[in-house]
Short mmCIF file of C-alpha atoms and ligand atoms in Angstrom, two decimals:
data_model
loop_
_atom_site.label_atom_id
_atom_site.label_comp_id
_atom_site.label_asym_id
_atom_site.label_seq_id
_atom_site.Cartn_x
_atom_site.Cartn_y
_atom_site.Cartn_z
CA MET A 108 -30.48 17.85 28.95
CA ALA A 109 -29.99 19.36 25.43
CA VAL A 110 -30.75 22.95 24.46
CA ASP A 111 -33.89 23.13 22.43
CA GLU A 112 -33.75 23.13 18.82
CA ALA A 113 -34.74 26.99 18.67
CA MET A 114 -32.02 27.97 20.86
CA ASN A 115 -29.65 25.45 18.92
CA ASP A 116 -30.63 27.48 15.60
CA SER A 117 -30.03 30.47 17.21
CA ILE A 118 -26.40 29.45 18.18
CA LYS A 119 -25.80 28.27 14.74
CA ASN A 120 -27.09 31.35 13.37
CA VAL A 121 -24.78 33.19 15.43
CA HIS A 122 -22.01 31.17 14.14
CA LYS A 123 -22.55 31.78 10.80
CA GLU A 124 -23.35 35.67 11.05
CA LEU A 125 -19.76 36.09 12.80
CA ARG A 126 -18.32 34.01 10.02
CA GLU A 127 -20.00 36.24 7.30
CA VAL A 128 -18.73 39.27 9.19
CA PHE A 129 -15.17 38.07 9.14
CA ALA A 130 -15.51 37.04 5.36
CA SER A 131 -16.47 40.78 4.43
CA GLY A 132 -12.92 41.80 5.70
CA ARG A 133 -14.37 44.48 7.97
CA THR A 134 -12.29 43.34 10.98
CA VAL A 135 -8.80 43.04 9.26
CA GLY A 136 -7.67 46.63 9.13
CA GLY A 137 -5.88 48.40 12.00
CA ASP A 138 -8.78 50.91 12.37
CA TRP A 139 -11.38 48.66 13.31
CA ARG A 140 -8.88 46.76 15.76
CA GLU A 141 -8.10 49.88 17.51
CA SER A 142 -11.72 51.12 17.79
CA GLN A 143 -12.85 47.85 19.47
CA LEU A 144 -9.84 48.18 22.12
CA ARG A 145 -10.74 51.79 22.46
CA GLY A 146 -14.50 50.62 23.12
CA LEU A 147 -13.54 48.08 25.62
CA LEU A 148 -11.82 50.76 27.65
CA ASP A 149 -14.59 52.81 27.75
CA LEU A 150 -16.84 49.90 28.71
CA LEU A 151 -14.19 49.86 31.88
CA TYR A 152 -14.07 53.35 32.75
CA GLU A 153 -17.93 54.15 32.17
CA ASN A 154 -19.10 51.10 34.02
CA GLU A 155 -16.84 50.46 36.85
CA SER A 156 -19.52 50.59 39.82
CA GLU A 157 -21.74 48.36 37.81
CA LEU A 158 -19.13 45.84 36.84
CA THR A 159 -17.58 45.71 40.41
CA ALA A 160 -21.26 45.33 41.83
CA ALA A 161 -21.87 42.28 39.65
CA MET A 162 -18.93 40.58 40.94
CA ALA A 163 -20.01 41.45 44.57
CA ALA A 164 -23.25 40.07 43.89
CA ASP A 165 -22.14 36.59 42.32
CA LEU A 166 -18.86 36.13 44.44
CA GLY A 167 -19.18 38.61 47.50
CA LYS A 168 -15.96 40.20 45.96
CA PRO A 169 -14.97 43.33 47.93
CA PRO A 170 -15.33 46.21 45.29
CA PHE A 171 -11.60 47.11 45.49
CA GLU A 172 -10.33 43.80 45.12
CA GLY A 173 -12.60 43.25 42.34
CA TRP A 174 -11.47 46.34 40.50
CA VAL A 175 -7.63 45.36 40.87
CA THR A 176 -8.10 41.82 39.85
CA ASP A 177 -10.52 42.26 37.00
CA LEU A 178 -11.12 45.85 35.67
CA LEU A 179 -7.25 47.19 36.07
CA THR A 180 -5.64 44.05 34.95
CA THR A 181 -7.96 43.98 31.74
CA ARG A 182 -7.28 47.71 31.34
CA ASP A 183 -3.57 47.42 31.61
CA ASP A 184 -3.83 44.55 28.74
CA ALA A 185 -6.08 46.51 26.49
CA ARG A 186 -3.84 49.78 26.72
CA ASP A 187 -0.82 47.43 26.10
CA ALA A 188 -2.24 46.14 23.04
CA LEU A 189 -3.49 49.41 21.83
CA ALA A 190 0.22 50.87 22.21
CA HIS A 191 1.66 47.88 20.34
CA PHE A 192 -0.81 45.95 18.02
CA ARG A 193 0.09 47.84 14.90
CA SER A 194 3.84 47.11 15.51
CA TRP A 195 3.03 43.48 16.27
CA MET A 196 0.89 43.48 12.82
CA LYS A 197 3.99 44.24 10.85
CA PRO A 198 5.64 41.74 8.39
CA THR A 199 9.04 40.01 9.40
CA LYS A 200 11.38 39.72 6.67
CA TYR A 201 13.30 36.40 5.95
CA LYS A 202 16.36 35.53 3.59
CA VAL A 203 15.42 34.04 0.35
CA PRO A 204 17.27 30.71 -0.87
CA VAL A 205 19.90 31.44 -3.41
CA MET A 206 17.72 29.67 -6.26
CA ALA A 207 14.91 32.12 -5.51
CA THR A 208 17.10 35.14 -5.90
CA PRO A 209 16.21 37.82 -6.64
CA GLY A 210 12.96 37.52 -4.39
CA LYS A 211 11.35 38.57 -1.04
CA ALA A 212 10.20 36.52 1.89
CA TRP A 213 8.39 37.44 5.00
CA THR A 214 5.90 36.44 7.44
CA GLU A 215 2.73 38.45 8.31
CA PRO A 216 0.14 37.81 11.10
CA GLN A 217 -3.17 37.28 9.86
CA PRO A 218 -6.45 36.94 12.09
CA LEU A 219 -7.59 33.14 12.42
CA GLY A 220 -11.29 34.07 11.96
CA THR A 221 -14.19 33.35 14.14
CA VAL A 222 -13.13 32.27 17.50
CA LEU A 223 -14.96 30.97 20.67
CA ILE A 224 -13.82 32.22 24.13
CA ILE A 225 -15.24 30.33 27.12
CA SER A 226 -14.48 31.50 30.59
CA PRO A 227 -14.66 30.53 34.38
CA TRP A 228 -16.48 32.27 37.18
CA ASN A 229 -13.64 32.94 39.47
CA TYR A 230 -12.28 36.48 37.81
CA PRO A 231 -15.53 36.46 35.66
CA ILE A 232 -14.31 39.88 33.81
CA GLN A 233 -10.73 39.66 33.21
CA LEU A 234 -10.71 35.98 32.20
CA LEU A 235 -13.45 36.92 29.51
CA LEU A 236 -11.98 40.21 28.37
CA VAL A 237 -8.39 39.77 28.37
CA PRO A 238 -8.52 36.79 25.87
CA LEU A 239 -10.84 39.14 23.85
CA VAL A 240 -8.11 41.87 23.84
CA GLY A 241 -5.88 39.59 22.07
CA ALA A 242 -8.69 38.14 20.01
CA VAL A 243 -9.79 41.93 18.64
CA ALA A 244 -5.97 43.17 18.50
CA ALA A 245 -5.64 40.33 16.10
CA GLY A 246 -8.60 41.21 14.01
CA ASN A 247 -10.96 38.12 14.61
CA THR A 248 -14.58 38.00 15.29
CA VAL A 249 -15.38 36.56 18.50
CA LEU A 250 -17.99 34.71 20.46
CA LEU A 251 -17.80 35.11 24.05
CA LYS A 252 -19.38 32.36 26.69
CA PRO A 253 -18.99 33.66 30.27
CA SER A 254 -19.56 31.44 33.15
CA GLU A 255 -23.15 30.73 34.30
CA LEU A 256 -21.80 30.47 37.66
CA ALA A 257 -21.30 34.25 37.99
CA PRO A 258 -24.83 35.18 36.49
CA ALA A 259 -24.90 38.94 37.39
CA THR A 260 -21.39 39.50 35.62
CA SER A 261 -22.30 37.14 32.74
CA ALA A 262 -25.61 39.23 32.54
CA ILE A 263 -23.84 42.84 32.62
CA LEU A 264 -21.44 41.96 30.21
CA ALA A 265 -24.15 40.65 27.62
CA LYS A 266 -25.54 43.95 27.85
CA LEU A 267 -22.56 45.76 27.79
CA VAL A 268 -20.28 44.52 25.07
CA PRO A 269 -22.35 45.14 22.23
CA LYS A 270 -23.22 48.55 23.28
CA TYR A 271 -19.35 49.43 23.34
CA MET A 272 -17.73 47.32 20.88
CA ASP A 273 -18.94 46.25 17.32
CA GLY A 274 -22.21 44.03 18.26
CA ASP A 275 -22.00 42.29 14.68
CA ALA A 276 -18.40 41.14 15.22
CA ILE A 277 -18.26 40.36 18.95
CA ARG A 278 -21.22 38.40 20.38
CA VAL A 279 -22.12 37.10 23.75
CA ILE A 280 -24.10 33.89 24.51
CA GLU A 281 -24.90 33.17 27.96
CA GLY A 282 -25.30 29.77 29.23
CA GLY A 283 -24.17 26.54 30.91
CA VAL A 284 -22.91 23.47 30.08
CA GLU A 285 -25.55 22.32 27.35
CA THR A 286 -24.99 25.80 25.46
CA THR A 287 -21.19 25.36 25.60
CA THR A 288 -21.62 21.59 24.32
CA GLU A 289 -23.82 22.73 21.43
CA LEU A 290 -20.98 25.70 20.81
CA LEU A 291 -18.28 23.21 20.86
CA ASN A 292 -20.11 21.05 18.05
CA LEU A 293 -19.47 24.11 15.46
CA PRO A 294 -16.34 24.60 13.42
CA TRP A 295 -14.51 27.42 15.28
CA ASP A 296 -11.14 28.70 13.88
CA HIS A 297 -9.76 28.80 17.43
CA VAL A 298 -11.21 27.55 20.82
CA PHE A 299 -9.71 29.59 23.76
CA PHE A 300 -11.01 27.90 27.20
CA THR A 301 -10.34 28.92 30.43
CA GLY A 302 -11.47 26.57 33.43
CA SER A 303 -10.93 22.91 34.83
CA THR A 304 -8.65 20.39 33.60
CA ARG A 305 -11.58 18.17 33.54
CA VAL A 306 -13.70 20.39 31.29
CA GLY A 307 -10.50 20.98 29.26
CA ARG A 308 -10.20 17.30 27.95
CA ILE A 309 -14.09 17.64 26.89
CA VAL A 310 -13.12 20.84 24.95
CA MET A 311 -10.20 19.48 23.39
CA GLU A 312 -11.94 16.28 22.44
CA ALA A 313 -15.19 18.40 20.80
CA ALA A 314 -12.53 20.76 18.99
CA ALA A 315 -10.54 17.62 17.60
CA LYS A 316 -13.66 16.69 15.42
CA HIS A 317 -13.11 20.08 13.29
CA LEU A 318 -9.37 20.28 13.95
CA SER A 319 -10.10 23.55 15.78
CA PRO A 320 -6.91 24.66 17.21
CA VAL A 321 -7.15 25.33 21.02
CA THR A 322 -5.65 27.11 24.07
CA LEU A 323 -6.37 25.45 27.17
CA GLU A 324 -5.70 27.53 30.23
CA LEU A 325 -6.54 25.05 33.01
CA GLY A 326 -5.88 24.40 36.61
CA GLY A 327 -3.95 22.17 39.07
CA LYS A 328 -1.99 22.26 42.18
CA SER A 329 0.66 25.19 42.36
CA PRO A 330 3.25 24.71 44.94
CA THR A 331 5.14 27.03 47.16
CA ILE A 332 8.86 26.28 48.27
CA ILE A 333 10.27 28.03 51.34
CA ALA A 334 13.82 27.34 51.70
CA ALA A 335 15.66 27.61 54.77
CA ASP A 336 17.13 31.21 54.14
CA ALA A 337 13.78 32.67 53.23
CA ASN A 338 12.46 36.07 54.69
CA LEU A 339 10.18 34.20 56.85
CA PRO A 340 7.84 36.90 57.83
CA ILE A 341 7.69 38.40 54.17
CA ALA A 342 6.80 34.68 52.85
CA ALA A 343 4.23 34.06 55.52
CA ARG A 344 2.60 37.53 54.87
CA ARG A 345 2.51 37.15 50.92
CA VAL A 346 1.39 33.30 51.24
CA ALA A 347 -1.43 34.14 53.44
CA TRP A 348 -2.42 37.00 51.07
CA ALA A 349 -2.48 34.68 47.85
CA LYS A 350 -4.55 32.33 49.92
CA TYR A 351 -7.07 34.78 51.17
CA LEU A 352 -7.51 36.66 47.99
CA ASN A 353 -10.70 35.51 46.18
CA ALA A 354 -10.79 33.13 49.15
CA GLY A 355 -8.13 31.08 47.29
CA GLN A 356 -10.30 30.57 44.08
CA THR A 357 -7.46 31.46 41.92
CA CYS A 358 -5.94 29.23 39.52
CA VAL A 359 -2.56 30.50 40.32
CA ALA A 360 -2.96 30.54 44.28
CA PRO A 361 -0.68 28.85 46.19
CA ASP A 362 -2.15 25.26 46.54
CA TYR A 363 0.39 23.83 49.25
CA VAL A 364 3.52 24.70 51.20
CA LEU A 365 6.70 22.80 51.05
CA VAL A 366 8.92 24.24 53.86
CA ASP A 367 12.51 23.31 54.93
CA LYS A 368 11.95 21.56 58.17
CA SER A 369 14.65 23.76 59.85
CA VAL A 370 12.34 26.71 59.61
CA ALA A 371 8.88 24.98 59.37
CA ASP A 372 7.47 25.72 62.83
CA GLU A 373 8.42 29.26 62.42
CA PHE A 374 6.83 29.83 59.10
CA THR A 375 3.82 27.95 60.02
CA ASP A 376 3.05 29.84 63.15
CA LEU A 377 3.54 33.26 61.14
CA VAL A 378 1.14 32.22 58.28
CA VAL A 379 -1.31 31.08 60.90
CA GLU A 380 -0.84 34.51 62.39
CA GLU A 381 -1.39 36.19 59.01
CA LEU A 382 -4.29 34.02 57.98
CA ILE A 383 -6.01 35.01 61.57
CA HIS A 384 -5.46 38.82 60.99
CA SER A 385 -7.06 38.72 57.53
CA ARG A 386 -9.90 36.47 58.83
CA ASP A 387 -10.85 38.87 61.52
CA LYS A 388 -9.94 42.15 59.89
CA ALA A 389 -10.59 41.88 56.14
CA PRO A 390 -13.73 41.26 54.32
CA ALA A 391 -13.71 37.81 52.70
CA THR A 392 -14.85 36.71 49.23
CA SER A 393 -17.71 34.17 49.46
CA ILE A 394 -17.16 30.58 48.02
CA VAL A 395 -18.90 30.41 44.78
CA ASN A 396 -21.84 28.15 45.83
CA ALA A 397 -23.01 25.71 48.38
CA SER A 398 -21.66 22.56 46.44
CA HIS A 399 -18.23 24.25 46.43
CA VAL A 400 -18.33 24.67 50.35
CA ARG A 401 -19.38 21.18 50.72
CA ARG A 402 -16.54 20.13 48.31
CA LEU A 403 -14.26 22.21 50.61
CA GLU A 404 -15.51 20.59 53.78
CA GLY A 405 -14.87 17.30 52.21
CA LEU A 406 -11.50 17.74 51.43
CA LEU A 407 -10.99 18.12 55.45
CA ASP A 408 -12.59 14.84 56.04
CA ASP A 409 -9.85 12.56 55.93
CA HIS A 410 -6.20 14.25 55.29
CA GLY A 411 -4.27 12.64 58.02
CA GLY A 412 -2.77 16.07 58.98
CA HIS A 413 -3.60 18.16 62.18
CA GLU A 414 -5.72 21.63 61.70
CA LEU A 415 -4.46 24.71 62.95
CA LEU A 416 -7.28 27.02 62.64
CA PRO A 417 -10.76 26.32 63.60
CA ARG A 418 -13.15 25.17 60.85
CA LYS A 419 -16.15 27.47 60.25
CA SER A 420 -17.98 27.05 57.18
CA ASP A 421 -21.54 27.38 55.93
CA PRO A 422 -22.98 26.28 52.66
CA THR A 423 -25.93 28.69 53.17
CA SER A 424 -24.06 31.73 53.38
CA ARG A 425 -21.32 30.59 51.11
CA SER A 426 -18.69 31.17 53.80
CA PHE A 427 -15.34 29.09 54.47
CA ALA A 428 -12.92 30.36 57.25
CA PRO A 429 -9.06 29.77 56.41
CA VAL A 430 -7.82 26.31 57.49
CA VAL A 431 -4.06 25.47 57.87
CA VAL A 432 -3.47 21.87 57.74
CA ALA A 433 0.20 20.53 58.89
CA GLU A 434 1.26 17.59 57.46
CA PRO A 435 -1.50 16.00 55.75
CA ASP A 436 -0.96 12.44 53.99
CA PRO A 437 0.49 13.01 50.55
CA GLY A 438 -2.07 10.60 49.20
CA SER A 439 -5.08 12.32 50.37
CA ALA A 440 -7.66 13.99 48.48
CA LEU A 441 -6.56 17.14 49.88
CA MET A 442 -3.08 16.46 48.43
CA GLU A 443 -4.13 15.07 45.24
CA GLU A 444 -7.17 17.47 44.02
CA GLU A 445 -6.91 21.13 43.29
CA ILE A 446 -8.21 23.06 46.51
CA PHE A 447 -9.47 26.23 44.90
CA GLY A 448 -10.34 27.37 48.41
CA PRO A 449 -8.88 28.93 51.67
CA ILE A 450 -7.10 25.66 52.88
CA LEU A 451 -3.33 25.75 53.32
CA PRO A 452 -1.69 22.27 53.53
CA ILE A 453 1.92 22.70 54.73
CA ILE A 454 4.42 19.89 54.61
CA LYS A 455 7.81 19.70 55.98
CA VAL A 456 11.05 18.64 53.54
CA ASN A 457 14.50 17.74 54.43
CA SER A 458 16.02 19.97 51.49
CA ILE A 459 15.45 21.96 48.35
CA ASP A 460 16.26 18.84 46.60
CA ASP A 461 13.36 17.00 48.20
CA ALA A 462 10.99 19.82 47.49
CA ILE A 463 12.01 19.54 43.88
CA GLU A 464 11.49 15.67 43.99
CA PHE A 465 8.15 16.35 45.49
CA VAL A 466 7.04 18.55 42.90
CA ASN A 467 8.35 16.68 39.84
CA ASP A 468 6.61 13.42 41.12
CA ARG A 469 3.26 15.28 40.44
CA PRO A 470 1.56 16.80 37.27
CA ARG A 471 3.19 19.99 35.92
CA PRO A 472 1.56 22.81 37.50
CA LEU A 473 0.46 26.01 36.32
CA ALA A 474 2.68 28.28 38.65
CA LEU A 475 5.60 27.75 41.09
CA TYR A 476 6.61 29.87 43.84
CA VAL A 477 9.87 29.94 45.85
CA PHE A 478 11.04 32.01 48.55
CA THR A 479 14.97 31.94 49.05
CA GLU A 480 17.53 34.69 49.38
CA SER A 481 20.01 32.68 47.55
CA PRO A 482 20.39 32.96 43.99
CA GLU A 483 21.88 29.47 43.56
CA THR A 484 18.64 28.02 45.05
CA GLU A 485 16.49 30.00 42.81
CA ARG A 486 18.43 28.78 39.80
CA ARG A 487 18.17 25.24 40.91
CA VAL A 488 14.45 25.34 41.30
CA LEU A 489 14.17 27.36 37.79
CA ASP A 490 16.42 24.52 36.11
CA ARG A 491 14.88 21.53 37.84
CA THR A 492 11.35 21.91 37.79
CA THR A 493 8.76 22.75 34.96
CA SER A 494 5.60 24.93 35.54
CA GLY A 495 3.48 27.30 33.38
CA SER A 496 5.26 30.21 35.65
CA VAL A 497 7.21 31.16 38.38
CA CYS A 498 7.33 33.94 40.84
CA VAL A 499 10.24 34.40 43.34
CA ASN A 500 9.79 36.00 46.94
CA HIS A 501 6.24 36.74 45.90
CA LEU A 502 3.04 34.84 44.38
CA MET A 503 0.89 35.58 41.57
CA PHE A 504 2.02 38.93 40.13
CA GLN A 505 3.77 37.15 37.35
CA VAL A 506 0.20 36.92 35.87
CA ALA A 507 -0.27 40.67 36.06
CA THR A 508 2.16 41.45 33.59
CA SER A 509 2.40 41.18 29.73
CA MET A 510 4.62 38.17 29.86
CA PRO A 511 3.14 35.06 28.36
CA PHE A 512 0.63 33.44 30.78
CA GLY A 513 -0.11 29.63 30.41
CA GLY A 514 0.30 26.26 31.65
CA VAL A 515 2.12 23.26 30.57
CA GLY A 516 0.97 19.69 30.20
CA PRO A 517 -2.04 19.03 32.28
CA SER A 518 -2.06 22.83 33.31
CA GLY A 519 -2.74 23.85 29.92
CA MET A 520 -1.26 24.64 26.26
CA GLY A 521 -0.93 27.97 24.61
CA ALA A 522 -0.41 31.37 26.18
CA TYR A 523 -1.94 35.14 26.28
CA HIS A 524 -1.49 38.44 27.75
CA GLY A 525 0.31 41.16 25.60
CA LYS A 526 2.01 39.92 22.46
CA SER A 527 1.57 36.28 23.30
CA GLY A 528 -2.58 37.02 23.18
CA PHE A 529 -2.22 38.64 19.69
CA ASP A 530 0.16 35.67 18.52
CA THR A 531 -2.34 33.20 19.83
CA PHE A 532 -5.24 34.68 17.91
CA SER A 533 -3.17 35.15 14.53
CA HIS A 534 -1.91 32.76 12.12
CA THR A 535 1.63 33.68 10.87
CA LYS A 536 1.43 33.24 7.03
CA SER A 537 4.69 32.85 4.95
CA VAL A 538 4.72 34.78 1.92
CA LEU A 539 7.32 34.48 -0.92
CA ARG A 540 7.28 36.88 -3.86
CA ARG A 541 9.70 36.70 -7.06
CA PRO A 542 9.71 39.17 -9.91
CA THR A 543 8.81 37.94 -13.50
CA LYS A 544 11.29 40.28 -15.29
CA GLY A 545 14.75 38.90 -15.83
CA ASP A 546 13.86 35.21 -15.22
CA LEU A 547 17.25 33.11 -15.98
CA LYS A 548 16.63 29.94 -18.38
CA ALA A 549 19.92 28.84 -16.93
CA THR A 550 18.15 28.28 -13.35
CA TYR A 551 15.84 25.52 -14.79
CA PRO A 552 16.67 21.94 -15.83
CA PRO A 553 18.86 20.92 -17.51
CA TYR A 554 20.88 22.92 -15.18
CA PRO A 555 24.10 23.96 -17.14
CA LYS A 556 27.44 23.20 -15.84
CA VAL A 557 28.17 27.06 -15.25
CA THR A 558 25.06 27.48 -13.11
CA GLN A 559 26.08 24.56 -11.06
CA ARG A 560 29.49 25.92 -10.58
CA ILE A 561 27.97 29.32 -9.72
CA ILE A 562 25.44 28.02 -7.28
CA ARG A 563 27.97 25.91 -5.45
CA LYS A 564 30.32 28.93 -5.34
CA VAL A 565 27.73 31.50 -3.95
CA THR A 566 26.44 28.96 -1.20
CA ARG A 567 29.90 28.36 -0.27
CA TRP A 568 29.33 24.37 -0.28
CA PRO A 569 33.08 23.19 0.44
CA ASN A 570 34.97 21.73 -2.73
CA LYS A 571 35.67 18.01 -2.54
P1 NAD B 2044 -15.33 24.83 34.72
O1 NAD B 2044 -14.29 24.05 33.89
O2 NAD B 2044 -16.19 24.11 35.51
O3 NAD B 2044 -15.99 25.75 33.87
C1 NAD B 2044 -15.51 26.60 32.91
C2 NAD B 2044 -16.20 26.77 31.70
O4 NAD B 2044 -16.45 25.88 31.09
C3 NAD B 2044 -17.81 27.41 31.86
O5 NAD B 2044 -17.91 28.57 31.23
C4 NAD B 2044 -18.43 26.43 31.78
O6 NAD B 2044 -19.99 26.77 31.65
C5 NAD B 2044 -17.95 25.47 30.72
N1 NAD B 2044 -18.36 24.07 31.16
C6 NAD B 2044 -18.37 23.62 32.39
N2 NAD B 2044 -18.52 22.25 32.29
C7 NAD B 2044 -18.64 21.90 30.94
C8 NAD B 2044 -19.00 20.64 30.21
N3 NAD B 2044 -19.05 19.71 30.70
N4 NAD B 2044 -18.95 21.01 28.75
C9 NAD B 2044 -18.71 22.13 28.30
N5 NAD B 2044 -18.47 23.31 28.77
C10 NAD B 2044 -18.51 22.97 30.08
O7 NAD B 2044 -14.18 25.74 35.68
P2 NAD B 2044 -14.83 26.80 36.57
O8 NAD B 2044 -15.25 26.06 38.04
O9 NAD B 2044 -15.49 27.66 36.28
O10 NAD B 2044 -13.37 27.39 37.14
C11 NAD B 2044 -12.53 26.64 37.93
C12 NAD B 2044 -11.29 25.94 37.27
O11 NAD B 2044 -10.82 26.70 36.24
C13 NAD B 2044 -10.25 25.78 38.15
O12 NAD B 2044 -9.88 24.43 38.11
C14 NAD B 2044 -9.30 26.70 38.01
O13 NAD B 2044 -7.84 26.50 38.29
C15 NAD B 2044 -9.25 26.99 36.47
N6 NAD B 2044 -8.95 28.29 36.09
C16 NAD B 2044 -7.87 28.40 35.43
C17 NAD B 2044 -7.26 29.41 35.03
C18 NAD B 2044 -6.03 29.84 34.23
O14 NAD B 2044 -5.89 31.05 33.75
N7 NAD B 2044 -5.31 28.88 33.99
C19 NAD B 2044 -8.13 30.88 35.32
C20 NAD B 2044 -9.09 30.37 36.18
C21 NAD B 2044 -9.59 29.47 36.61
#
């Protein structure tokens, strides 16, 4: 179903108004950027309980977890940008070629213009507002499109963003597929999309019509390798934690485990114990909706392995208890599709090299995890696999830093967080300036012999 004509006109108007605000030059200076970052921090500090309550309503997210995963991460990125964006704005000097001497050459970051940010539902505040940090730190006008599958969070952000930030330069449009489709018909200066690989393709195709550059933060199956020398109790506790958090609905969650056969039984028993402990003692985030519960039930239909924890799921209450599946068929849907839920497949491998081969036979993942006490094993895995990021002896914390975060190949393109977010939303403009005084005629054709001799000498071109 297409959006109605009035809605379509209003989407076009918002786009036009955002372009006008950008063209006015108001967002380019450092003071505007600083005031927006400060506004964003106030938004988080002053509305903590409403924001965590909205995520609890949408996803059953326990408030402390929502605060850590969404508010604290966004706060940290905004503070990092606030502390550094003026130095990120500074020009970088370059050498001028001898024929253009005297002169000056430099690059300066320039805002891209009017950008579109589309986010998913699983960390509905972080994944909308951290890209926004980069976009405003870089001086752009922005349209935010939160996920319709987290409606309470979408509504509160639509209310708060214009209240705390420049409501003419940063707009929010709520809506689902139809609205996003209309938005993607417009010529944005950048489209920043976080979501599934399937929709990532749609976004890139739509952006290609206008040659709008894209950042795609996508999903996939992130492997965890457990080496024979791993600290097994710690590995099991951390893997279980990462799979349980947000009910496994995390783009960088450990999708499946490849464990050295010599420690496979011990690791599997430990991880099962840890998941039972979490299941029985800790509140669980819900599955986002009934159809995703049914999708997860479907993944358990025909995996060819054996299940080590009892199935307990209910589409009505959106609950799904953790399940461990030992030795699933590598060709099953469970091992081919992104799980995005609390199911943990565990596969035995003969060696680290076999684990590396298994990973390299599949699409390049967003994240990769390895548990080992050996620097050689760690180096081997780092050198021989390609993934968006790696965390050694823990999981997911690589994302909660100001290091660039992004995928590679089918898990995404481009990156953000910290300076990389600023860079993503900036154009690096190269400028060269020459004085007009003292222009030497001898540097224009026909080049006199003396000029040729001098230029050869100063460029240290070897004589024949
Ligand atoms: P999704 O791709 O279904 O939706 C993401 C956004 O795209 C939403 O705002 C939605 O309205 C919009 N959308 C959906 N279908 C569309 C269509 N046909 N045309 C245009 N727009 C459309 O993703 P999701 O279910 O919200 O999130 C889960 C996926 O996101 C998983 O694959 C997960 O791995 C990935 N993800 C990636 C990251 C990351 O940082 N790399 C973070 C979180 C989630």
